Coordinates of N, CA and C in Angstrom, one line a residue:
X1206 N 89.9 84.8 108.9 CA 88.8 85.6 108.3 C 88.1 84.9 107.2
X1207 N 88.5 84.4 106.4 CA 88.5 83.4 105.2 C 87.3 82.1 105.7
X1208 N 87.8 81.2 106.6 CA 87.1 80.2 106.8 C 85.6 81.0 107.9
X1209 N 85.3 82.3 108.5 CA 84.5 82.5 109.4 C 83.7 83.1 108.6
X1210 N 84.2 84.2 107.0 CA 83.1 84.3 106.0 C 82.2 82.7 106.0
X1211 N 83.4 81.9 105.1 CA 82.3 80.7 105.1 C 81.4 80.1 105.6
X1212 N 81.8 80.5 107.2 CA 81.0 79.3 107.9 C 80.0 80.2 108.5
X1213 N 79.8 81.5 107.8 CA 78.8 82.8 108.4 C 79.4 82.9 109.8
X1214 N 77.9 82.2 110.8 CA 77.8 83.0 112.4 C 78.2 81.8 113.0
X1215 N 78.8 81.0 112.5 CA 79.7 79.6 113.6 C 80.1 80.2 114.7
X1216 N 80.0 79.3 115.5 CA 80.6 79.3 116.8 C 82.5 79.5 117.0
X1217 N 82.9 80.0 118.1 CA 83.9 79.6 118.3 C 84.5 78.2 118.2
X1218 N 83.6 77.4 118.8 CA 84.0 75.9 118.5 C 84.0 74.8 117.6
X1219 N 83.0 75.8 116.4 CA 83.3 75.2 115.1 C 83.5 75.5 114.0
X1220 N 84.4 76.8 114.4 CA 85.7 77.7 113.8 C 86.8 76.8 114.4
X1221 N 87.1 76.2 115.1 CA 87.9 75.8 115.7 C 88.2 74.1 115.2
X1222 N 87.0 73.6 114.9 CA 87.1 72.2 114.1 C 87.4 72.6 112.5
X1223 N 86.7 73.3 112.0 CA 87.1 73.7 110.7 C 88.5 73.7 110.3
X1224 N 89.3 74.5 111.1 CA 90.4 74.9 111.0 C 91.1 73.9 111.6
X1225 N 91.1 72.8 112.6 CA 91.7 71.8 113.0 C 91.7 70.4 111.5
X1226 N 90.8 70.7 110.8 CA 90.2 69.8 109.4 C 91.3 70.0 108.6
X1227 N 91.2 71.4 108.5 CA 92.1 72.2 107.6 C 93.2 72.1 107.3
X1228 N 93.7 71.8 108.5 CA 95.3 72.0 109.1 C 95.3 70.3 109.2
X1229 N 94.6 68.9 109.3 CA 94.9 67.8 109.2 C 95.1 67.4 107.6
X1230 N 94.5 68.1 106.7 CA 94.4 67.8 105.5 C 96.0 68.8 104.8
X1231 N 96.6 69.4 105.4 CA 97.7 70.0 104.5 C 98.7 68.8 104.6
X1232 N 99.8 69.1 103.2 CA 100.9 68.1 103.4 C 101.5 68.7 104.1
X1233 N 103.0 68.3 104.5 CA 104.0 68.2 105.3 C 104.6 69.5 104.7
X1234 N 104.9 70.1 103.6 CA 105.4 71.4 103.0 C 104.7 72.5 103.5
X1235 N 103.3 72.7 103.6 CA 102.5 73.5 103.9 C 102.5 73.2 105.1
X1236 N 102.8 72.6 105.8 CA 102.7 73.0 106.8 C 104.1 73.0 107.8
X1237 N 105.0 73.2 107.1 CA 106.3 73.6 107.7 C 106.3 74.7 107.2
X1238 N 105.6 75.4 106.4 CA 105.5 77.2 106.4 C 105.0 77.5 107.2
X1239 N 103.8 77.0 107.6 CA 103.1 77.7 108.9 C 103.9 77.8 109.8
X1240 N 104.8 76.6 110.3 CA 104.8 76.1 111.7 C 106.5 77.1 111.8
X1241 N 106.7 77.3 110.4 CA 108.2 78.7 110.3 C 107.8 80.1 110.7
X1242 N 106.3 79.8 110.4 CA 106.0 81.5 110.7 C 105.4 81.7 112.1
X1243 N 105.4 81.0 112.2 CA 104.7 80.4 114.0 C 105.7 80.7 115.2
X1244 N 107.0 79.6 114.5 CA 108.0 80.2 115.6 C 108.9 81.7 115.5
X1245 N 108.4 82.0 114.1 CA 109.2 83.3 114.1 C 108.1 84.1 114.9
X1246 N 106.9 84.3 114.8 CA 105.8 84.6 116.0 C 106.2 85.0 117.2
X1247 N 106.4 83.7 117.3 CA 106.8 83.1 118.8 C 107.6 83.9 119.9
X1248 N 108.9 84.2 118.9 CA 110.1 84.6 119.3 C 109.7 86.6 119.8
X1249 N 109.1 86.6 118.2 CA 109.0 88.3 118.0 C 107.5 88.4 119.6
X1250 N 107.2 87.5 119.8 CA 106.1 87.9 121.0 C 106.7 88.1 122.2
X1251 N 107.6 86.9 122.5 CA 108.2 86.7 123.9 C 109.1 88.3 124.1
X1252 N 109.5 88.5 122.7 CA 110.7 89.8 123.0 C 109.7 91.0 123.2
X1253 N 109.0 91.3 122.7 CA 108.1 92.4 123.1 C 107.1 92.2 124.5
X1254 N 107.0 90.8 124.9 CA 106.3 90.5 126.3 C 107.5 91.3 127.0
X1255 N 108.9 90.6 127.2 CA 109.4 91.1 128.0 C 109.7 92.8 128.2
X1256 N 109.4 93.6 127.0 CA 109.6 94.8 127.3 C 108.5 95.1 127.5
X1257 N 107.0 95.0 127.3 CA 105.8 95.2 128.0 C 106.0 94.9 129.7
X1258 N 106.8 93.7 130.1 CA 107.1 93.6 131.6 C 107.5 94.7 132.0
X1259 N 108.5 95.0 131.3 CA 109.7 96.3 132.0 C 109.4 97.4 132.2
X1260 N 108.2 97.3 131.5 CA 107.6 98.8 131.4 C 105.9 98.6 131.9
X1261 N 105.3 97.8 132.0 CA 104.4 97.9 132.8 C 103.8 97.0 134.0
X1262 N 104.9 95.8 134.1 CA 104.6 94.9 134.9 C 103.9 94.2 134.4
X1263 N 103.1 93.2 134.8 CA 102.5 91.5 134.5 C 101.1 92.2 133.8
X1264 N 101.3 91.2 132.8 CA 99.5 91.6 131.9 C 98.4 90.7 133.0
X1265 N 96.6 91.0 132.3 CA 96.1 90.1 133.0 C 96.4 89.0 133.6
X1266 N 96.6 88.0 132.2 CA 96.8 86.8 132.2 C 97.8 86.5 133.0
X1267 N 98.8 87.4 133.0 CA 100.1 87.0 134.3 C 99.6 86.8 135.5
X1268 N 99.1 88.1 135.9 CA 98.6 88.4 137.2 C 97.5 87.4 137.9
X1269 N 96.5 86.8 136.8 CA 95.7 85.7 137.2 C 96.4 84.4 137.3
X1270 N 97.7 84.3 136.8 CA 98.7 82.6 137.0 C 98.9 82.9 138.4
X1271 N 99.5 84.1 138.6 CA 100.5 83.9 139.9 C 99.5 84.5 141.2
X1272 N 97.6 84.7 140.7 CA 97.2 84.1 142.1 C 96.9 83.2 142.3
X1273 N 96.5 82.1 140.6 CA 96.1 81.1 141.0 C 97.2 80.3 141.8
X1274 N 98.6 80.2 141.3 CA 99.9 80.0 142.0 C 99.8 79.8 143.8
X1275 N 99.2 81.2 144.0 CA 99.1 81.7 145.2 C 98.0 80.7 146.1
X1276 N 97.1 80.6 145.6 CA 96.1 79.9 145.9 C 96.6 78.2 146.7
X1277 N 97.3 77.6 144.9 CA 97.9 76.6 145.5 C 99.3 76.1 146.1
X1278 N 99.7 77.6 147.3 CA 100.6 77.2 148.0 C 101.7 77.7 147.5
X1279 N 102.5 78.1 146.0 CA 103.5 78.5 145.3 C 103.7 79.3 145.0
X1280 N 103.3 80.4 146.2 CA 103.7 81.9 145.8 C 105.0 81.7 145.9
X1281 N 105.3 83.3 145.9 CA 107.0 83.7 146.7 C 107.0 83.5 148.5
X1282 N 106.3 82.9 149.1 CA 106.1 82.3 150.1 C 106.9 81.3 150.5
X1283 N 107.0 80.8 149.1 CA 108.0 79.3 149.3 C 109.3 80.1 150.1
X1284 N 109.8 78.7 150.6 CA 111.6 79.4 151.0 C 112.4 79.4 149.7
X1285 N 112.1 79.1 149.0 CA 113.2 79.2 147.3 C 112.7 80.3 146.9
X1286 N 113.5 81.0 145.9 CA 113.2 82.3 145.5 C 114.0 81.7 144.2
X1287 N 113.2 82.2 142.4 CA 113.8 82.0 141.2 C 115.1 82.6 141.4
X1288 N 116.5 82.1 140.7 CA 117.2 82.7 140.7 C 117.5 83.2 139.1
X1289 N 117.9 84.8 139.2 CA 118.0 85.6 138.3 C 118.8 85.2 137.4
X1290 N 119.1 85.0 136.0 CA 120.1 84.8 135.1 C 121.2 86.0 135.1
X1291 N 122.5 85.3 135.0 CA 123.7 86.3 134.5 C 123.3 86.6 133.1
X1292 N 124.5 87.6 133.8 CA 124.6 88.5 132.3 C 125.0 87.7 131.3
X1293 N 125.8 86.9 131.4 CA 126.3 85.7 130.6 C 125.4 85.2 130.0
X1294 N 124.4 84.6 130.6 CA 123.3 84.0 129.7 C 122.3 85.2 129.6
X1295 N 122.1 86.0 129.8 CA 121.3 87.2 129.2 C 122.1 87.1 127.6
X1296 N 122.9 87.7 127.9 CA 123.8 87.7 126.1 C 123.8 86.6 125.3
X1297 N 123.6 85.3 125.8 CA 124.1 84.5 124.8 C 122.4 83.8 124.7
X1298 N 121.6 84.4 125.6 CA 119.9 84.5 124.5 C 120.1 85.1 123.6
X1299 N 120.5 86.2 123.9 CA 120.1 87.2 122.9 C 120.9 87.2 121.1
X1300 N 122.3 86.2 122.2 CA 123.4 85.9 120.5 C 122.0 84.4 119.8
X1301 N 121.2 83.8 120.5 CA 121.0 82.8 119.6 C 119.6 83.2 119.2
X1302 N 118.6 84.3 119.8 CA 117.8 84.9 118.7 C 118.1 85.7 117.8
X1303 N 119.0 86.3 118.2 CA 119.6 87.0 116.3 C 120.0 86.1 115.5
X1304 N 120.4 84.8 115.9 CA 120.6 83.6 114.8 C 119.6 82.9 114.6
X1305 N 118.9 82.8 115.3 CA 117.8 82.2 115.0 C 116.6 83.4 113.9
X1306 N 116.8 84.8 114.3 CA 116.2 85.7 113.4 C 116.6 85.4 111.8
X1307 N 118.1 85.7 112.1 CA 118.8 85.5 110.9 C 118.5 84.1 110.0
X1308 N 118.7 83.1 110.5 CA 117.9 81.6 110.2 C 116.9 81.9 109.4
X1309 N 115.4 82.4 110.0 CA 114.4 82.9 109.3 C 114.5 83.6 108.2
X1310 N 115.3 84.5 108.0 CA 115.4 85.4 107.2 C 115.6 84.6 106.1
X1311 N 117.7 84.1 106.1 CA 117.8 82.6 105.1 C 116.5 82.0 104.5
X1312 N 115.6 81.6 105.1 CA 114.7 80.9 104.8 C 113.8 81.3 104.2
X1313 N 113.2 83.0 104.8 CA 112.4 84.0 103.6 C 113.0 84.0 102.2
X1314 N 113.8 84.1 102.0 CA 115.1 84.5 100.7 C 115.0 83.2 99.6
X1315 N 115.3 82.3 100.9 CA 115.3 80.6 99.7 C 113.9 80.4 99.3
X1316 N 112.7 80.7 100.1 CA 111.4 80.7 99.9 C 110.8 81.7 98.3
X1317 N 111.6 82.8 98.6 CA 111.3 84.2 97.5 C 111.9 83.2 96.2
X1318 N 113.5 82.7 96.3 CA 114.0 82.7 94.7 C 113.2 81.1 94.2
X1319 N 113.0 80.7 95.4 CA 112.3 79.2 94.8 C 110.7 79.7 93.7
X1320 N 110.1 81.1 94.5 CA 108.6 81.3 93.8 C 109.1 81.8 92.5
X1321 N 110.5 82.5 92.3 CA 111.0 83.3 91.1 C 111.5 81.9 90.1
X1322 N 112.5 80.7 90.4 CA 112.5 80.1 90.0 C 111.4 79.2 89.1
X1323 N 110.2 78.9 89.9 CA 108.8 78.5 89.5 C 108.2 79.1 88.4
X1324 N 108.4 80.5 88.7 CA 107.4 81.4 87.8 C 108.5 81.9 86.1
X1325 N 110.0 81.5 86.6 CA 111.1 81.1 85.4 C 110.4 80.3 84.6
X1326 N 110.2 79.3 85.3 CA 110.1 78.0 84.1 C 109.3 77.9 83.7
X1327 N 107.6 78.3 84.3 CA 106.4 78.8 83.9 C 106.7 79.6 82.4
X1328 N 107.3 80.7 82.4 CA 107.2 81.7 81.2 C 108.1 80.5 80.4
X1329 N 109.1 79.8 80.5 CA 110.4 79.3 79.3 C 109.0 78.2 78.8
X1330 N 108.7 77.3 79.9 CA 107.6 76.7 78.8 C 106.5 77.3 78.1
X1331 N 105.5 78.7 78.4 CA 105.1 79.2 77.0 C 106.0 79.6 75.8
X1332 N 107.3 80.4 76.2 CA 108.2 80.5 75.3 C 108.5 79.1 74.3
X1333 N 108.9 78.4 74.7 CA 109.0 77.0 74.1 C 107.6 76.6 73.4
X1334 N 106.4 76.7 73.9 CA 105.0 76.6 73.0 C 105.4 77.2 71.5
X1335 N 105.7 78.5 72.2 CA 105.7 79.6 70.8 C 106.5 79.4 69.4
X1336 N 107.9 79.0 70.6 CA 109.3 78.1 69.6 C 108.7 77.3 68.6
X1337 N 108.2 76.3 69.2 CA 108.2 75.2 68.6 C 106.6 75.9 67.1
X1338 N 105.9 76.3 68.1 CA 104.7 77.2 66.2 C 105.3 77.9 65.4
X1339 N 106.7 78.1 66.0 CA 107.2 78.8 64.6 C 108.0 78.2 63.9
X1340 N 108.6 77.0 65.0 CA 109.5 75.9 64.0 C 111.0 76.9 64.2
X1341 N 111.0 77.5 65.3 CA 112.5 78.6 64.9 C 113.4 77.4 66.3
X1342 N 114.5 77.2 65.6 CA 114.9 76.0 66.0 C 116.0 76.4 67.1
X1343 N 117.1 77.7 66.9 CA 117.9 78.6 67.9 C 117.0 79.1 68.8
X1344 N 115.8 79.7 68.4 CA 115.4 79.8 70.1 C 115.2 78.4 70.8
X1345 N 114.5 77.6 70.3 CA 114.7 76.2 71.1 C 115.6 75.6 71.8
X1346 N 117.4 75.8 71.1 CA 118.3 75.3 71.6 C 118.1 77.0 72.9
X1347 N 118.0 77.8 73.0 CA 118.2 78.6 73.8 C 117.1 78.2 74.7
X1348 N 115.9 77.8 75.1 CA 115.1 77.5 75.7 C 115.8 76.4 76.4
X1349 N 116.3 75.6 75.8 CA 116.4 73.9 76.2 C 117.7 74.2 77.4
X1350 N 118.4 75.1 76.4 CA 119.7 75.4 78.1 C 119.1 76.1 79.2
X1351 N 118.3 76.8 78.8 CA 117.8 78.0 80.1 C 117.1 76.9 80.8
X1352 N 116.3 76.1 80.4 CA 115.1 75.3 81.4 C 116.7 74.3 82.2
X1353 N 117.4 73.4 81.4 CA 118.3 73.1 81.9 C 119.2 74.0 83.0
X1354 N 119.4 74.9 82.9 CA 119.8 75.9 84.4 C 118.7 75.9 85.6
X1355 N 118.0 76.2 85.0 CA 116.8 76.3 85.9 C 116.6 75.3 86.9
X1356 N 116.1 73.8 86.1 CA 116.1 73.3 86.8 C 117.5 72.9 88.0
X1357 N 118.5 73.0 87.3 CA 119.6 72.8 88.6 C 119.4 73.6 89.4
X1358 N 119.1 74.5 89.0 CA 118.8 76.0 90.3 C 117.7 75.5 91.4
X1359 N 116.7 74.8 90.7 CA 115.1 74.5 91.3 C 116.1 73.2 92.3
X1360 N 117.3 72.7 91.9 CA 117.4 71.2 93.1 C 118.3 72.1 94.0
X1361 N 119.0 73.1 93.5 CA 119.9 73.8 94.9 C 119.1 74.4 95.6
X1362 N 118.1 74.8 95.1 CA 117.2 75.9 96.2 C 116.3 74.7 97.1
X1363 N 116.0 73.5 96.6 CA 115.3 72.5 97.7 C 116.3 72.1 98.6
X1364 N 117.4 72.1 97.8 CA 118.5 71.9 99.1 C 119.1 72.9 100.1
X1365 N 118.5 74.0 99.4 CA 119.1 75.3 100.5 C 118.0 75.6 101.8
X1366 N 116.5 75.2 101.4 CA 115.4 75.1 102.0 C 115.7 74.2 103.2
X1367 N 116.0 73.0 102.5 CA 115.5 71.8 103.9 C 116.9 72.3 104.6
X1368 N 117.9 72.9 104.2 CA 119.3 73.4 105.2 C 118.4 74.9 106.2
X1369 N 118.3 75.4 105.4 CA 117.6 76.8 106.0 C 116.6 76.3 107.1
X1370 N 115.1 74.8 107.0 CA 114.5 74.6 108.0 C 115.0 74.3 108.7
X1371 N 116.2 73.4 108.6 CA 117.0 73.0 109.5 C 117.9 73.4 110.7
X1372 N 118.1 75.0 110.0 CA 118.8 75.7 111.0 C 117.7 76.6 111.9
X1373 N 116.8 77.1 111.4 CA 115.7 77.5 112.1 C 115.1 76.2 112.8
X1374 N 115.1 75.1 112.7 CA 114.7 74.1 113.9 C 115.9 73.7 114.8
X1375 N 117.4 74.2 114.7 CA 117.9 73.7 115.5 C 118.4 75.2 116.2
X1376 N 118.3 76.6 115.8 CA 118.3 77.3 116.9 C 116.6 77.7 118.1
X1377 N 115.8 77.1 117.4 CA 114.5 76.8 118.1 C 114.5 76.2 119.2
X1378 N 115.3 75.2 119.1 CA 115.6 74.0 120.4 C 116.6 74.9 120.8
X1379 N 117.7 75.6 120.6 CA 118.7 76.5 121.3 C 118.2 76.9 122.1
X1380 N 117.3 78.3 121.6 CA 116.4 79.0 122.3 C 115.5 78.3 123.6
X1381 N 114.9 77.6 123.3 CA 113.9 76.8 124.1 C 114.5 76.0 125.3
X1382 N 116.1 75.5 124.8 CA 117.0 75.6 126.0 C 117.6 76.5 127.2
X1383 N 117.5 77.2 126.5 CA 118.4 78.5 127.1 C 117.6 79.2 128.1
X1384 N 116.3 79.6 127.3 CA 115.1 80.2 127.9 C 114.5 79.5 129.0
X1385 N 114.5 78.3 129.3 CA 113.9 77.4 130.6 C 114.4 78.2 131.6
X1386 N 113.0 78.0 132.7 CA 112.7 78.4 133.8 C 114.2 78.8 134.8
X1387 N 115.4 79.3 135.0 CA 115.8 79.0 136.1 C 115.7 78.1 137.3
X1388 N 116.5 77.7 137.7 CA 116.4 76.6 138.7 C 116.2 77.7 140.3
X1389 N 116.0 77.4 141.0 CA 115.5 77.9 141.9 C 116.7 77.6 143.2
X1390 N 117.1 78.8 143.9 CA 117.9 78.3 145.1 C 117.7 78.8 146.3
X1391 N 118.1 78.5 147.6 CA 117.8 78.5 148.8 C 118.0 80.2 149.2
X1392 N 117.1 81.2 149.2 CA 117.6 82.2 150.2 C 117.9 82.7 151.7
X1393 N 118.7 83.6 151.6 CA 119.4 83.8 152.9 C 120.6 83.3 153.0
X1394 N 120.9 82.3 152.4 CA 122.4 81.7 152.6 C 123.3 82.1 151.0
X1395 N 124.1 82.9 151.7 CA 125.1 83.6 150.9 C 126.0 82.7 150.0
X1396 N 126.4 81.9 150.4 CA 127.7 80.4 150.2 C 126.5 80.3 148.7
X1397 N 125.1 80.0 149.4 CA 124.5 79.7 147.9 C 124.0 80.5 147.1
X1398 N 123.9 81.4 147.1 CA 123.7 82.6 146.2 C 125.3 82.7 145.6
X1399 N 126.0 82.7 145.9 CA 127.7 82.4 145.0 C 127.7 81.8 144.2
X1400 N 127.6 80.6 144.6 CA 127.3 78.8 144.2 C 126.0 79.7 142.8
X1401 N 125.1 80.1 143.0 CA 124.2 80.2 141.8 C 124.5 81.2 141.0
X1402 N 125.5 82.4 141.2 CA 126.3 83.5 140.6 C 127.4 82.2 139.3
X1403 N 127.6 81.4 140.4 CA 128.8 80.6 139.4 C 128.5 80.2 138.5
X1404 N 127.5 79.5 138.6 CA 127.0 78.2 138.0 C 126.4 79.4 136.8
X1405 N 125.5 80.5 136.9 CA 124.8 81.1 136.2 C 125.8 81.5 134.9
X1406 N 126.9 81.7 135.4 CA 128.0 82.2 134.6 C 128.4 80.9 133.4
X1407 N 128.6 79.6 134.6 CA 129.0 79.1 133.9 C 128.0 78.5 132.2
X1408 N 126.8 78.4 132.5 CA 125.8 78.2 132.2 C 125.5 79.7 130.7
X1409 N 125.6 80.6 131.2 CA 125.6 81.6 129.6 C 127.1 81.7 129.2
X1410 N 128.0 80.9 129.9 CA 129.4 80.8 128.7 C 128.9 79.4 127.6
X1411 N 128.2 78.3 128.6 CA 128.3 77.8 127.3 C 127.3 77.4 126.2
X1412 N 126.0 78.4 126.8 CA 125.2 79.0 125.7 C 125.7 79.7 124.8
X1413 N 126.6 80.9 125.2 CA 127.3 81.4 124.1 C 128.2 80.6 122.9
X1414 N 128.8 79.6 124.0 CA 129.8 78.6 123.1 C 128.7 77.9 121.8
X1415 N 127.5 77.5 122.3 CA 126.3 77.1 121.4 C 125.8 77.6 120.5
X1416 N 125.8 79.3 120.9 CA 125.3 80.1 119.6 C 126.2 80.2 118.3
X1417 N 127.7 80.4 118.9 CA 128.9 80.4 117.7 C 127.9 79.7 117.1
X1418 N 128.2 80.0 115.5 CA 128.0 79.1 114.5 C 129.5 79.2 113.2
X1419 N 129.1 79.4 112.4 CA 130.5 79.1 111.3 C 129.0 80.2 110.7
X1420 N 130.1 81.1 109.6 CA 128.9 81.7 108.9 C 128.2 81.3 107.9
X1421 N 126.9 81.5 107.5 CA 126.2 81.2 106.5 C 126.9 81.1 105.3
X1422 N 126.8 80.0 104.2 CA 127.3 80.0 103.0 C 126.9 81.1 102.4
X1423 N 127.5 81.5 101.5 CA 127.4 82.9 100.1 C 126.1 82.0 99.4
X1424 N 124.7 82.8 99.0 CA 124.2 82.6 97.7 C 124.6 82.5 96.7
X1425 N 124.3 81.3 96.1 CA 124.9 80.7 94.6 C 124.9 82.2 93.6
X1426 N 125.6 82.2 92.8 CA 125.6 83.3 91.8 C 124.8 82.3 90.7
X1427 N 124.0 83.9 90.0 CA 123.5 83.1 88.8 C 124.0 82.5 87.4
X1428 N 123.8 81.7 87.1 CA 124.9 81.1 86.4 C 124.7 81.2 84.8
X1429 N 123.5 81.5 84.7 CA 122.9 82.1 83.3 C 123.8 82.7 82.7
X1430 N 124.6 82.9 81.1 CA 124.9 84.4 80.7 C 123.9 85.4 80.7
X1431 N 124.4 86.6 80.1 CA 123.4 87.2 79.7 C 122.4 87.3 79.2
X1432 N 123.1 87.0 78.0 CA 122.1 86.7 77.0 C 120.9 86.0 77.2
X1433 N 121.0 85.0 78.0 CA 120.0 84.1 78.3 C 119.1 84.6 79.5
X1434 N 119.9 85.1 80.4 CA 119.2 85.6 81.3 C 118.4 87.0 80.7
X1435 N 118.3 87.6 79.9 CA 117.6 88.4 79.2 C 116.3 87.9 78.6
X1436 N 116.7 86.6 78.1 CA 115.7 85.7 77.5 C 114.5 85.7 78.5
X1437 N 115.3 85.0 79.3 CA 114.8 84.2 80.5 C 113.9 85.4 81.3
X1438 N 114.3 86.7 81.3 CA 113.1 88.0 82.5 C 112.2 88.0 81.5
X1439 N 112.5 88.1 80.2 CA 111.7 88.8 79.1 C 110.3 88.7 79.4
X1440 N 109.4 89.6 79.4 CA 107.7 88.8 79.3 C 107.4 87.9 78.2

C-alpha cells in the first residue's frame, strides 16, 4: 500500500519493479525477516489449502492445472495413479510443522527481547547524559554496570537469533522434504500397492525419527538485580 500511494496510478508492472528495487537494496537482516515471515506464510496457507480441499474441493487455480495437465496427456488417464501417504507420514508432517511453528515462535520472542534490549540502552544512555550534568558519580557507577549487562544480553540474544533462524531454516527443508509429491505406483497390481503401503510406512517412521528434536534451551534469566533493574524500566 505504501509504495502504490507513491507511485499514484502505476501499473502492475511498475509496482512490481519498484518493489523488486526495494527488496535488492535491503541488507541481508532485513531481509531474513521478510523471508521468516514468508515461510511462516507459507506453512499457515498450505494448512488452510488443505482444509479448503476437504471441504470444498479444488479452487480455480487447481481446477485450471489439472486441465491444462489433461490437455497434455497427464491426467488420471495415465496407468500410474499418485500414491496416497500413510498415516505414518501424515503424523510425522504434522510432528515437523508444529516444530517448525514452534521454531517461529522462538524466533518472534528473540526478535521482541532484542527490540526491548535496544530500547534498554537507548534510555541508560540519556540517563548517563543526565548523570554525568549533574556530576552525581553513584548513578554513573550504576549506569556503567547496567549498560555492561545489557550489552552481554545484546551478544546472547544475536546468538539466540542466528540459532532460532537456523532452526526455522532447517525445519523448512524438513517440511519441504516430507511434503514432496508422492511417488507414483502401478495400479491394479496388489503385490504393489503392499510394496507402496510398506515403503509409505517406512518413509513417515523416519520423518518422524527427523522431527524428534532435543528440547528448546530455557531463556536466559535476567541477570540484573533489582535494584538496577528498577533503574533500568524507569522512564
Amino acid at each position: 500500500p505504501e509504495v502504490r500511494e507513491e507511485l499514484g496510478g502505476a501499473s502492475v508492472a511498475e509496482l512490481g519493479k519498484a518493489l523488486g528495487e526495494r527488496w535488492r537494496a535491503m541488507g541481508d537482516e532485513e531481509k531474513a525477516s521478510w523471508a521468516d515471515k514468508a515461510a511462516a506464510e507459507k506453512v499457515r496457507f498450505e494448512a488452510e489449502l488443505k482444509v479448503y480441499n476437504e471441504e470444498h474441493g479444488d479452487t480455480v487455480a487447481q481446477a485450471r492445472a489439472k486441465e491444462r495437465a489433461e490437455k497434455r496427456g497427464q491426467s488420471g488417464r495415465s496407468r500410474s495413479a499418485p500414491r496416497r501417504r500413510s498415516k505414518e507420514e501424515v503424523a510425522a508432517i504434522e510432528a515437523i510443522k508444529a516444530k517448525l511453528e514452534k521454531a517461529n515462535g522462538k524466533l518472534e520472542e528473540a526478535k521482541r527481547r532484542e527490540a526491548k534490549n535496544i530500547k534498554t540502552l537507548s534510555k541508560l544512555g540519556a540517563k548517563r547524559a543526565a548523570a554525568q550534568e549533574a556530576d552525581d558519580s553513584a548513578l554513573l557507577a550504576q549506569i556503567d554496570q547496567l549498560e555492561g549487562i545489557e550489552r552481554k544480553e545484546a551478544a546472547a540474544i544475536q546468538e539466540e537469533l542466528e540459532a532460532a533462524r537456523g532452526r526455522v531454516q532447517k525445519y523448512l527443508a524438513k517440511h519441504g522434504e516430507a511434503t514432496k509429491r508422492p511417488p507414483r505406483e502401478q495400479s491394479g497390481k496388489d503385490s504393489g500397492k503392499e510394496s507402496g503401503k510398506e515403503s509409505g510406512k517406512e518413509r513417515g517412521k523416519e520423518a518422524a525419527k527427523a522431527a524428534k528434536e532435543a528440547p528448546d534451551p530455557k531463556p536466559p534469566q535476567d541477570p540484573k538485580p533489582k535494584r538496577l533493574k528498577k533503574l533500568a524500566d524507569s522512564p
